[in-house]
Coordinates of C-alpha atoms in Angstrom, one line a residue:
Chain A
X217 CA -21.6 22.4 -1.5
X218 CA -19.5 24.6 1.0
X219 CA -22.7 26.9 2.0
X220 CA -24.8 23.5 2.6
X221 CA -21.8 22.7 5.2
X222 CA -22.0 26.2 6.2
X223 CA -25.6 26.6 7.0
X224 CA -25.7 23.0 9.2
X225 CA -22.6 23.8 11.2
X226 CA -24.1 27.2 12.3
X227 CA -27.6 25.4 13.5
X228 CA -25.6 23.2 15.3
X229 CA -23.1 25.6 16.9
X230 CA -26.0 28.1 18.0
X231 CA -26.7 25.9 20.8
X232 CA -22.4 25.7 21.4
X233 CA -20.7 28.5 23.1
X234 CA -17.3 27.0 22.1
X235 CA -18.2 27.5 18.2
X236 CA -18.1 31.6 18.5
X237 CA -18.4 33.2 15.2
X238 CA -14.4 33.6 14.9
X239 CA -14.3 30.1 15.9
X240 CA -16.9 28.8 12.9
X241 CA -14.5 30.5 10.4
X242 CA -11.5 28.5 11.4
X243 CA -13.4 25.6 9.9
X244 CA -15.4 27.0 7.2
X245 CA -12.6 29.4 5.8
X246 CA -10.2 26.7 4.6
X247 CA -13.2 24.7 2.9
X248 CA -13.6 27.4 0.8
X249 CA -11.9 30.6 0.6
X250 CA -8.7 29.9 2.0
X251 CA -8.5 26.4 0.8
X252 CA -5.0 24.7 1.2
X253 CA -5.4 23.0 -1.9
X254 CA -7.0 25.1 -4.3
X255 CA -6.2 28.5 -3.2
X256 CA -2.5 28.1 -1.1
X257 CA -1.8 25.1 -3.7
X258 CA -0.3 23.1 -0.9
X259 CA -0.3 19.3 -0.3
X260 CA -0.4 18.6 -3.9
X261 CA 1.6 15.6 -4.3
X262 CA -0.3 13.4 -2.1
X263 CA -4.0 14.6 -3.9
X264 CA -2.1 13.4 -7.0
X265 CA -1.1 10.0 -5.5
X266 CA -3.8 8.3 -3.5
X267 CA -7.3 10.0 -6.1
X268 CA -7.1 6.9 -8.3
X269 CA -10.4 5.6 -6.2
X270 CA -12.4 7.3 -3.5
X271 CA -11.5 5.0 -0.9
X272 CA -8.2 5.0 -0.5
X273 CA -9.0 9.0 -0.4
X274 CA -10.8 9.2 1.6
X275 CA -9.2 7.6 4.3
X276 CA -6.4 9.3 3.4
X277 CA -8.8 12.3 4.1
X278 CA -9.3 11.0 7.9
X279 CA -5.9 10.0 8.7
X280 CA -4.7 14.0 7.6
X281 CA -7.5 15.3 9.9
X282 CA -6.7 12.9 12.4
X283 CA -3.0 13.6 12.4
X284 CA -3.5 17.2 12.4
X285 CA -5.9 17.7 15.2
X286 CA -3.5 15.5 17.4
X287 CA -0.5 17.4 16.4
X288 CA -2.2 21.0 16.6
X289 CA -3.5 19.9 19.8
X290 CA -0.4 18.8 21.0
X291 CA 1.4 21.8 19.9
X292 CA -0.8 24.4 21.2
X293 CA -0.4 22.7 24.4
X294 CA 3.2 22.8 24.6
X295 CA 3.4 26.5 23.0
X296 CA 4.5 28.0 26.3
X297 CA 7.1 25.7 26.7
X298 CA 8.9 24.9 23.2
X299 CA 12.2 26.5 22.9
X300 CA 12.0 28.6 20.2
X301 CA 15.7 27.6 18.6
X302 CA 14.1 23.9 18.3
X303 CA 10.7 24.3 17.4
X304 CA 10.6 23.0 14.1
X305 CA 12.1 20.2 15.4
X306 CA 9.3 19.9 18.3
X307 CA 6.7 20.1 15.6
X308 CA 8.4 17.3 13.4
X309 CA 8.4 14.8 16.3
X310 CA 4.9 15.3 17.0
X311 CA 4.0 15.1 13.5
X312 CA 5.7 12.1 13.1
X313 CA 4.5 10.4 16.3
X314 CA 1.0 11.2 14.9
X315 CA 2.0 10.0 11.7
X316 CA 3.1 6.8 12.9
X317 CA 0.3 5.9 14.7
X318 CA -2.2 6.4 12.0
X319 CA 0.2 4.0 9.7
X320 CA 0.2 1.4 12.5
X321 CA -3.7 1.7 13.1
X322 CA -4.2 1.4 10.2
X323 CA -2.0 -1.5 9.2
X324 CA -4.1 -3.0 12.2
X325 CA -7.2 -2.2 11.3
X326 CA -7.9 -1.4 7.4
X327 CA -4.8 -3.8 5.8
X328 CA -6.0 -3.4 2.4
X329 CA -6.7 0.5 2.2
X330 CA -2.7 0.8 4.0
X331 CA -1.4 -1.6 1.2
X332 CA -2.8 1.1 -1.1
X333 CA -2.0 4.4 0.4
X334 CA 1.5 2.6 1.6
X335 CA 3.8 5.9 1.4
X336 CA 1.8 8.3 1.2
X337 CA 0.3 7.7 4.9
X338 CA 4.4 7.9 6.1
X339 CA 4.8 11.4 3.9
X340 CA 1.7 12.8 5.6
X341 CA 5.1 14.2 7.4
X342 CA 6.1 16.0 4.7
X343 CA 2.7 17.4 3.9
X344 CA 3.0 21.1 3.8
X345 CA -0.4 21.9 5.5
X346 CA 0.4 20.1 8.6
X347 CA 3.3 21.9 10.0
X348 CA 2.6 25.1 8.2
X349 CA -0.6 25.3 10.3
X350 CA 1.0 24.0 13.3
X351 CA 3.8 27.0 12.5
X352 CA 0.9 29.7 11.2
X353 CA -1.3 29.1 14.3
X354 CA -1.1 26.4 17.2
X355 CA 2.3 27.8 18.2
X356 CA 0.3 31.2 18.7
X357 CA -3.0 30.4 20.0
X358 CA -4.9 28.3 22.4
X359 CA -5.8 24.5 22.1
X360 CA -9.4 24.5 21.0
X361 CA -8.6 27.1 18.6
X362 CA -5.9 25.3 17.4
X363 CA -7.7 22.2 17.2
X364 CA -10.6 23.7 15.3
X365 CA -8.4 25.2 12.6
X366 CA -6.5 21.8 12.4
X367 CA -9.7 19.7 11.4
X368 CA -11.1 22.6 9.0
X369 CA -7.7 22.6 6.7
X370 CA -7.8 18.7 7.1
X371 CA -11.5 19.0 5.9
X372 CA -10.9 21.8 3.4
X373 CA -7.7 18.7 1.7
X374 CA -10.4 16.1 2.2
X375 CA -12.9 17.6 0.5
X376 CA -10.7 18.6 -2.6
X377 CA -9.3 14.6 -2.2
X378 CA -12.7 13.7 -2.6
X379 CA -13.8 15.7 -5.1
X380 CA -10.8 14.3 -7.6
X381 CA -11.2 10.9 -6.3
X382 CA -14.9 11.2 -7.4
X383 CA -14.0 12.1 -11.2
X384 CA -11.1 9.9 -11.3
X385 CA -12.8 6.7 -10.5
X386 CA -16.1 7.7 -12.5
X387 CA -14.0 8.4 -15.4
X388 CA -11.3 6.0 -14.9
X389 CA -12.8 3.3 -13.8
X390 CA -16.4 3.8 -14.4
X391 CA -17.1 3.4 -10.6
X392 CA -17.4 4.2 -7.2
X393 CA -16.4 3.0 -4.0
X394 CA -16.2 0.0 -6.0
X395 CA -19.0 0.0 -7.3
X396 CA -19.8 -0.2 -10.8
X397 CA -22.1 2.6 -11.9
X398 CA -22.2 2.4 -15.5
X399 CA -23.1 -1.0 -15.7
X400 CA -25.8 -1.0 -12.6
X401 CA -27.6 1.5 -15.5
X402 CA -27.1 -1.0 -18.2
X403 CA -24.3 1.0 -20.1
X404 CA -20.7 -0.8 -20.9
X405 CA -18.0 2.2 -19.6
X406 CA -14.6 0.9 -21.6
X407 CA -12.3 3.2 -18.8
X408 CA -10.6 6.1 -19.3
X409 CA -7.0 5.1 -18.7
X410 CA -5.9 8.6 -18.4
X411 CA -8.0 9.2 -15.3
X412 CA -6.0 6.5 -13.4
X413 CA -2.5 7.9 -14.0
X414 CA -1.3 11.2 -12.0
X415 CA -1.4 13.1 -14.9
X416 CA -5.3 12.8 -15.0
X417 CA -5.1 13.3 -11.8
X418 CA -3.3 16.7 -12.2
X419 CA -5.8 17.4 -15.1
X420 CA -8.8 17.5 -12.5
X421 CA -7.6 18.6 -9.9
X422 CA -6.4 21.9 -12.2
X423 CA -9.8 21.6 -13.2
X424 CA -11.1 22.2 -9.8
X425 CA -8.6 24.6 -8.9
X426 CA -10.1 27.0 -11.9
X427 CA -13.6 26.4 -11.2
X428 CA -13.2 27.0 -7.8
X429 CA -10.8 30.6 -8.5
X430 CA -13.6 31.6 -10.9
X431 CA -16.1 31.0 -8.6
X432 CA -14.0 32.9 -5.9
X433 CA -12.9 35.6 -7.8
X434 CA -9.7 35.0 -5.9
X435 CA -6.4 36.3 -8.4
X436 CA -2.9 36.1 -7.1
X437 CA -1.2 39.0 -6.0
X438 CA 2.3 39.3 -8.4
Chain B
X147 CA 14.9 29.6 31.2
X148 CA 13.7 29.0 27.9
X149 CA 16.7 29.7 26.0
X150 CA 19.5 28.2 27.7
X151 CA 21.1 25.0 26.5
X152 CA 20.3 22.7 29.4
X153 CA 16.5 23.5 29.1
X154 CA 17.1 22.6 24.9
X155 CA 18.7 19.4 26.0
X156 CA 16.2 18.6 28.7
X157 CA 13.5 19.2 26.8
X158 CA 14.6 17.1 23.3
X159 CA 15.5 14.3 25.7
X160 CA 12.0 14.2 27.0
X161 CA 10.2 14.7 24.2
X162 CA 12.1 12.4 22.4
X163 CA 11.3 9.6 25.7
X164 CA 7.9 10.2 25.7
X165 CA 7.1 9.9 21.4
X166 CA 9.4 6.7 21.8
X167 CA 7.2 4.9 24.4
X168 CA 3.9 5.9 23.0
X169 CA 5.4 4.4 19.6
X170 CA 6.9 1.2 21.4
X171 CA 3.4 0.7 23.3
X172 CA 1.4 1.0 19.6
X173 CA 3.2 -0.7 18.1
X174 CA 3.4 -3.6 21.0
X175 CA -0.2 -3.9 21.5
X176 CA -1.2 -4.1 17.6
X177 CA 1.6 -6.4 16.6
X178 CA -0.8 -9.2 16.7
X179 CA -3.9 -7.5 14.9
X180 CA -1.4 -6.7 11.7
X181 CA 0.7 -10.2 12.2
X182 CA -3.0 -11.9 11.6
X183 CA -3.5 -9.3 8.7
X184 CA -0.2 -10.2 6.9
X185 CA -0.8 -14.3 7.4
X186 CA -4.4 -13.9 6.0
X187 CA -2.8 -11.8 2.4
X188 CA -0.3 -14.6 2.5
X189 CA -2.8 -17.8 2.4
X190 CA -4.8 -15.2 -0.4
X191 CA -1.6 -15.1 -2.4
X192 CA -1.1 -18.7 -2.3
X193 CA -4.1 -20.1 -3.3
X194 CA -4.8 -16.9 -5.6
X195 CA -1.4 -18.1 -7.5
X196 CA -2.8 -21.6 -7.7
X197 CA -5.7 -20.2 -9.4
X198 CA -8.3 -20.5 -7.3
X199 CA -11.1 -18.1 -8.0
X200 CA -11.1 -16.3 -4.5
X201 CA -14.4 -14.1 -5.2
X202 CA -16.5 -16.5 -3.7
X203 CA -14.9 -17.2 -0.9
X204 CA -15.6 -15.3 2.0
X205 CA -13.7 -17.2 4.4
X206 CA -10.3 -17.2 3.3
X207 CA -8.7 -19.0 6.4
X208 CA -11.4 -21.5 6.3
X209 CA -10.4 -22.5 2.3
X210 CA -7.0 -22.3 3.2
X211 CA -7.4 -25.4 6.0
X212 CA -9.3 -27.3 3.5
X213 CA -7.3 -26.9 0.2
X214 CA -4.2 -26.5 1.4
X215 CA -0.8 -28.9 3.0
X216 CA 2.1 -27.8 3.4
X217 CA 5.4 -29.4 4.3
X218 CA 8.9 -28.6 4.1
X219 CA 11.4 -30.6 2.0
X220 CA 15.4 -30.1 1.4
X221 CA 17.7 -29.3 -1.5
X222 CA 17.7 -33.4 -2.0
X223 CA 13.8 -33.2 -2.3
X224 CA 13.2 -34.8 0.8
X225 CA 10.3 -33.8 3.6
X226 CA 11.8 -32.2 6.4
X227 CA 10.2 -33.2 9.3
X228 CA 8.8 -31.1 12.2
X229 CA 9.6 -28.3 10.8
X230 CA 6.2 -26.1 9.7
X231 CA 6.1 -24.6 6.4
X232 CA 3.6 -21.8 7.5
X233 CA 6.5 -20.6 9.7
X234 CA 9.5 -21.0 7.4
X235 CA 10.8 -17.5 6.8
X236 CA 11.6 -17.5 3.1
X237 CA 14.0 -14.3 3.5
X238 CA 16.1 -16.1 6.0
X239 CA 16.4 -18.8 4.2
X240 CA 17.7 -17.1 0.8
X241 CA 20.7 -16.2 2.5
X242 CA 22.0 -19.9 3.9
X243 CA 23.6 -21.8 0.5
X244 CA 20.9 -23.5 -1.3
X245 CA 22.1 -27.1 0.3
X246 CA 20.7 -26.0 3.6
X247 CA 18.2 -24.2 2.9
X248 CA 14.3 -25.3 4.4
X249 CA 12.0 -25.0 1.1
X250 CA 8.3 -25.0 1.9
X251 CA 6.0 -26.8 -0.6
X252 CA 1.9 -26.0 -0.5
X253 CA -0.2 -28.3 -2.3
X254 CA -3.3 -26.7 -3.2
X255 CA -6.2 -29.2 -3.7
X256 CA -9.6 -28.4 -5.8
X257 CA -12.9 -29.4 -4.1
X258 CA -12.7 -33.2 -5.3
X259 CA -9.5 -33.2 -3.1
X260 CA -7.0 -33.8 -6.1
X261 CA -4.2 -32.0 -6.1
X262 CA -4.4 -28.4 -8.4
X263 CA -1.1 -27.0 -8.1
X264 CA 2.3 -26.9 -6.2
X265 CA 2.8 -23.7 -4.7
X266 CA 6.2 -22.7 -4.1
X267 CA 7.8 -19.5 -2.7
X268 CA 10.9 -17.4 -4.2
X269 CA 13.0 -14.7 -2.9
X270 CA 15.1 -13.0 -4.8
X271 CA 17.2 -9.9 -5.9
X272 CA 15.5 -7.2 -7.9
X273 CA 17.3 -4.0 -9.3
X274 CA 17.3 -1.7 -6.1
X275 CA 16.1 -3.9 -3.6
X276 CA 14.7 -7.9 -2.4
X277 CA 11.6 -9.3 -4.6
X278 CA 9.7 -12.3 -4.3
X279 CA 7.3 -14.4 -4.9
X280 CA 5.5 -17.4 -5.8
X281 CA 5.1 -20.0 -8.4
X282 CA 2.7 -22.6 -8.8
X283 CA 3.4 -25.4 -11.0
X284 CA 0.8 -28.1 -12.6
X285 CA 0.9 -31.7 -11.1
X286 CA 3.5 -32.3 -14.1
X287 CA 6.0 -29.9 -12.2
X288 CA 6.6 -28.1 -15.6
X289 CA 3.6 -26.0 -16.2
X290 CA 3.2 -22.7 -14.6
X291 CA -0.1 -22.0 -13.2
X292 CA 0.0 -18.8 -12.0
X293 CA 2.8 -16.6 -10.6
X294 CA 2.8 -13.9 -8.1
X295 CA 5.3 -11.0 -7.1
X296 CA 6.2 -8.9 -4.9
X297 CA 8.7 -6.1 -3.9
X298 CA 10.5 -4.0 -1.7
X299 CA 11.6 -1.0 -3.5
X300 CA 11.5 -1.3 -7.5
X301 CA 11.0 1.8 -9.5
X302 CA 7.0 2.5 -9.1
X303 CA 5.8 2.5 -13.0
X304 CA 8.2 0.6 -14.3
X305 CA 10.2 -2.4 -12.1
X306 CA 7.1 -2.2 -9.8
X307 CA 4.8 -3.7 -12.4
X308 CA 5.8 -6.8 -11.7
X309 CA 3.2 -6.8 -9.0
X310 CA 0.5 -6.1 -11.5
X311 CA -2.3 -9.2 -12.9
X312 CA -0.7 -7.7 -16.7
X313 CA 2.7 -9.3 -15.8
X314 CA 2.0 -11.8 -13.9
X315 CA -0.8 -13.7 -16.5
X316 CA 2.4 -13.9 -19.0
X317 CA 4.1 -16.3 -17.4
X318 CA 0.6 -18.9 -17.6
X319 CA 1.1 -21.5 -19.6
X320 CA 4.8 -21.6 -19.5
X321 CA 7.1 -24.4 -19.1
X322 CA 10.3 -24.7 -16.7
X323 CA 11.8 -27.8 -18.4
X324 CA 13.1 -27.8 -22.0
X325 CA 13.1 -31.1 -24.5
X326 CA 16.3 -32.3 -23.1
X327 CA 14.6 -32.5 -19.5
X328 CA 16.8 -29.6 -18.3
X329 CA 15.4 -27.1 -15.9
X330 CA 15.9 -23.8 -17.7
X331 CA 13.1 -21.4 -16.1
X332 CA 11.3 -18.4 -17.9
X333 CA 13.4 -15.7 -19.4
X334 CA 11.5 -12.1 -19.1
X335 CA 12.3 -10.5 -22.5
X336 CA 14.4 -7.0 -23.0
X337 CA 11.8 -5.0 -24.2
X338 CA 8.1 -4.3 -24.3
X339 CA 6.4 -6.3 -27.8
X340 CA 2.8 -6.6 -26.4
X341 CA 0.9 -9.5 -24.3
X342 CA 0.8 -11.9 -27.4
X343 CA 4.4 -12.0 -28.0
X344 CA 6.3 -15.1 -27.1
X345 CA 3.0 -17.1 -27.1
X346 CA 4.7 -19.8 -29.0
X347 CA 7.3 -20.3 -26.6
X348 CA 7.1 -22.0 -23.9
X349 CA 10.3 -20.5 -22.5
X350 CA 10.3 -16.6 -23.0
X351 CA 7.9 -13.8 -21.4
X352 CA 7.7 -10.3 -23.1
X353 CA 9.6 -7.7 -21.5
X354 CA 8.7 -4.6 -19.0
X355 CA 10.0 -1.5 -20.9
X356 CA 12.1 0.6 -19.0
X357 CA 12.6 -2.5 -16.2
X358 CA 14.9 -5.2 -18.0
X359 CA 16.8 -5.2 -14.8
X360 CA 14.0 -5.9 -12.7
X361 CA 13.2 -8.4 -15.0
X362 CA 16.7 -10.0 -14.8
X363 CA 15.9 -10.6 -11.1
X364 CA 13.3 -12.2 -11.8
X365 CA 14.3 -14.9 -14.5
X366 CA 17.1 -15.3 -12.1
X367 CA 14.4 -16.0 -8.9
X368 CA 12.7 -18.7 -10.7
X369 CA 15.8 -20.0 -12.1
X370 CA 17.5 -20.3 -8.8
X371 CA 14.6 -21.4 -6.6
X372 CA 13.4 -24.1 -9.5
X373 CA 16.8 -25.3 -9.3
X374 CA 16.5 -25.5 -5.7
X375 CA 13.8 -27.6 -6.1
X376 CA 14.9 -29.4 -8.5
X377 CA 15.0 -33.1 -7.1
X378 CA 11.8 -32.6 -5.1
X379 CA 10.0 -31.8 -8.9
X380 CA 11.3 -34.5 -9.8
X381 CA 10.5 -36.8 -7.4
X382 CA 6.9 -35.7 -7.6
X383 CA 6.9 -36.0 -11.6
X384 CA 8.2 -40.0 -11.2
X385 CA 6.0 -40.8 -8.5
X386 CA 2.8 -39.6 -10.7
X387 CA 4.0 -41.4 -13.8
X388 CA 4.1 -44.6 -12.1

């Protein structure tokens, strides 16, 4: 899937000076290789919670993406001018602005899916990939750079949130989005009630993880 | 510069000024967006509670107007009026003493115009935190209909189930008057037997495991509030039978 996303963002970004080929790997390198799920193992607690349907995931999906661009953005901006003795701090309060705009948008405009998610959008705060990239790189490089490498780890979390969120509701509920797959091809699907639980959800995404180190190659250094 | 206290103090101050207004504005200019939100889940609870089948309804606001009247009455089962029960904040009102308290009443209607169910709200103290609720009650003011809760902060997995359609469908069927007319409510059970238990009386829920607490609350919500409403359910029951 990754080299299909690959191969379209490079027609695209021929035509784009801003996309240089350093700049295409700050989004393509997290879908894949340096994944912040599967490979860092970060943000874990939040692809357990909100996978039990693909909905609610993927919003959950936008809302990182969205809060990370603003708050890389943001930082990278400011980098200049942060004390360094309170930039943790800094970071926090922009993450948490961000944070809380995405909760009240969405409490605005997509009730339902926020009734779902209902933490888990607050403790996008928490979420380890947000302000370690915002520490890692926006206090060190320039805004669009920043930016770019913000929305490829939120894609390279969304896609893994997807991906669980697929099996989970295939398997758990025998749907998706909703919709009832199984029986649209004439087959009763009792429901797997594992799969709606976290610890299916921990079962696929380990799943995933291994497929994906196998794949890779990629081993841990001891 | 970028070191020295002042510039640290200056800079927090601002930052913290200029996240606090963007935050203020939000929130200002969508209050009204996620107020409408919240009053359209609560009309859907209601008339959910009173059993109506909302799947083919696409206009919930719409049903609500048709179906639906709500008043107020008091502790002596007596309509309030001018006061509207769409704006009667049920929280508020759980902390005056029950005497003073503003109950609403919704009367949900099926298409024929008779009435379905009474709906009636309850608030409540869970283990950690508030719950509430609804119950709606048969035009014999002793059967329960359907039943709905909510709250703020019980334990997800366990005291949080009482949110869930498996809970809630135990208390259907259930009566809050015993044979000597006395109001004595439904009594959640300690302990998890399966959906079937208690089906032979009318009194007694089965249990959430690992939640008896949370379940406390909630025997003690409908006791209290049916209690509260005692006279006005009975008042209703006379006026039917004759």
């Amino acid at each position: 899937m990754s080299t299909d996303v690959k191969e379209k963002e490079v027609a695209i970004q021929e035509k784009e000076p801003l996309f240089s080929a350093k700049n295409r790997k700050l989004i393509t390198d997290p879908l894949d290789a340096k994944n912040p799920i599967t490979v860092q193992v970060l943000g874990i607690c939040s692809a357990l919670a909100v996978t039990v349907q693909l909905k609610p995931a993927l919003v959950m999906a936008i809302s990182v993406i969205a809060v990370m661009a603003f708050s890389s953005l943001f930082i990278s901006l400011l980098r200049n001018t942060i004390p360094a003795r309170i930039r943790i701090i800094v970071q926090l309060a922009v993450v948490a602005t961000a944070v809380t705009l995405v909760n009240e948008v969405l409490k605005a405009y997509a009730y339902d899916v926020s009734k779902q998610l209902s933490v888990f959008v607050g403790l996008i705060i928490t979420n380890c990939i947000v302000m370690g990239r915002l520490e890692a790189f926006a206090l060190a490089n320039k805004p669009w750079p920043s930016v770019l490498d913000a929305i490829g780890n939120g894609l390279g979390y969304g896609v893994i949130l997807v991906i669980v969120a697929f099996f989970r509701e295939l398997l758990g509920s025998g749907s998706l989005f909703g919709y009832k797959v199984f029986e649209a091809i004439g087959l009763s699907y009792p429901g797997n009630g594992l799969m709606m639980i976290p610890a299916g959800a921990a079962i696929t995404l380990g799943i995933v993880i291994w497929v994906q180190r196998w794949r890779n190659g990629y081993v841990e250094e001891a | 510069m970028r070191q020295s206290n002042l510039y640290l103090v200056i800079y927090a101050a601002a930052l913290t000024a200029i996240c606090g207004a963007l935050l203020a504005f939000t929130s200002e200019s969508l209050k009204p967006k996620q107020k409408a939100n919240q009053e359209i889940e609560r009309k859907t609870i209601i008339l959910k509670t009173a059993g109506l089948d909302l799947a083919q309804w696409s206009d919930v606001q719409k049903l609500y107007e048709e179906r639906v009247k709500s008043y107020v009455v008091n502790h002596n089962g007596e309509v309030v009026d001018g006061v509207d029960a769409e704006a009667v904040e049920i929280a508020k009102e759980f902390k005056k003493p029950v005497e003073e308290r503003l109950l609403p009443v919704y009367e949900v209607s099926n298409e024929q115009g008779e009435v379905v169910a009474y709906v009636l709200p309850m608030y409540g103290n869970g283990l950690w935190d508030a719950i509430w609720g609804y119950i709606a009650l048969a035009p014999d003011m002793n059967t329960i209909v359907g039943v709905n809760f909510d709250h703020k902060s019980e334990t997800p997995g366990l005291g949080a189930r009482i949110t869930t359609e498996e809970v809630q469908k135990r208390f259907v069927g259930k009566k809050i008057f015993n044979e000597k007319d006395e109001i004595v409510g439904v009594e959640m059970q300690k302990g998890e037997v399966g959906n079937e238990a208690y089906a032979n009386d009318p009194h007694k829920v089965d249990g959430m495991s690992g939640a008896t607490l949370t379940g406390k609350g909630v025997n003690q919500m409908i006791y209290d509030y049916m209690k509260a409403y005692e006279r006005f359910l009975r008042s209703k029951r006379t006026t039917q039978n004759a």
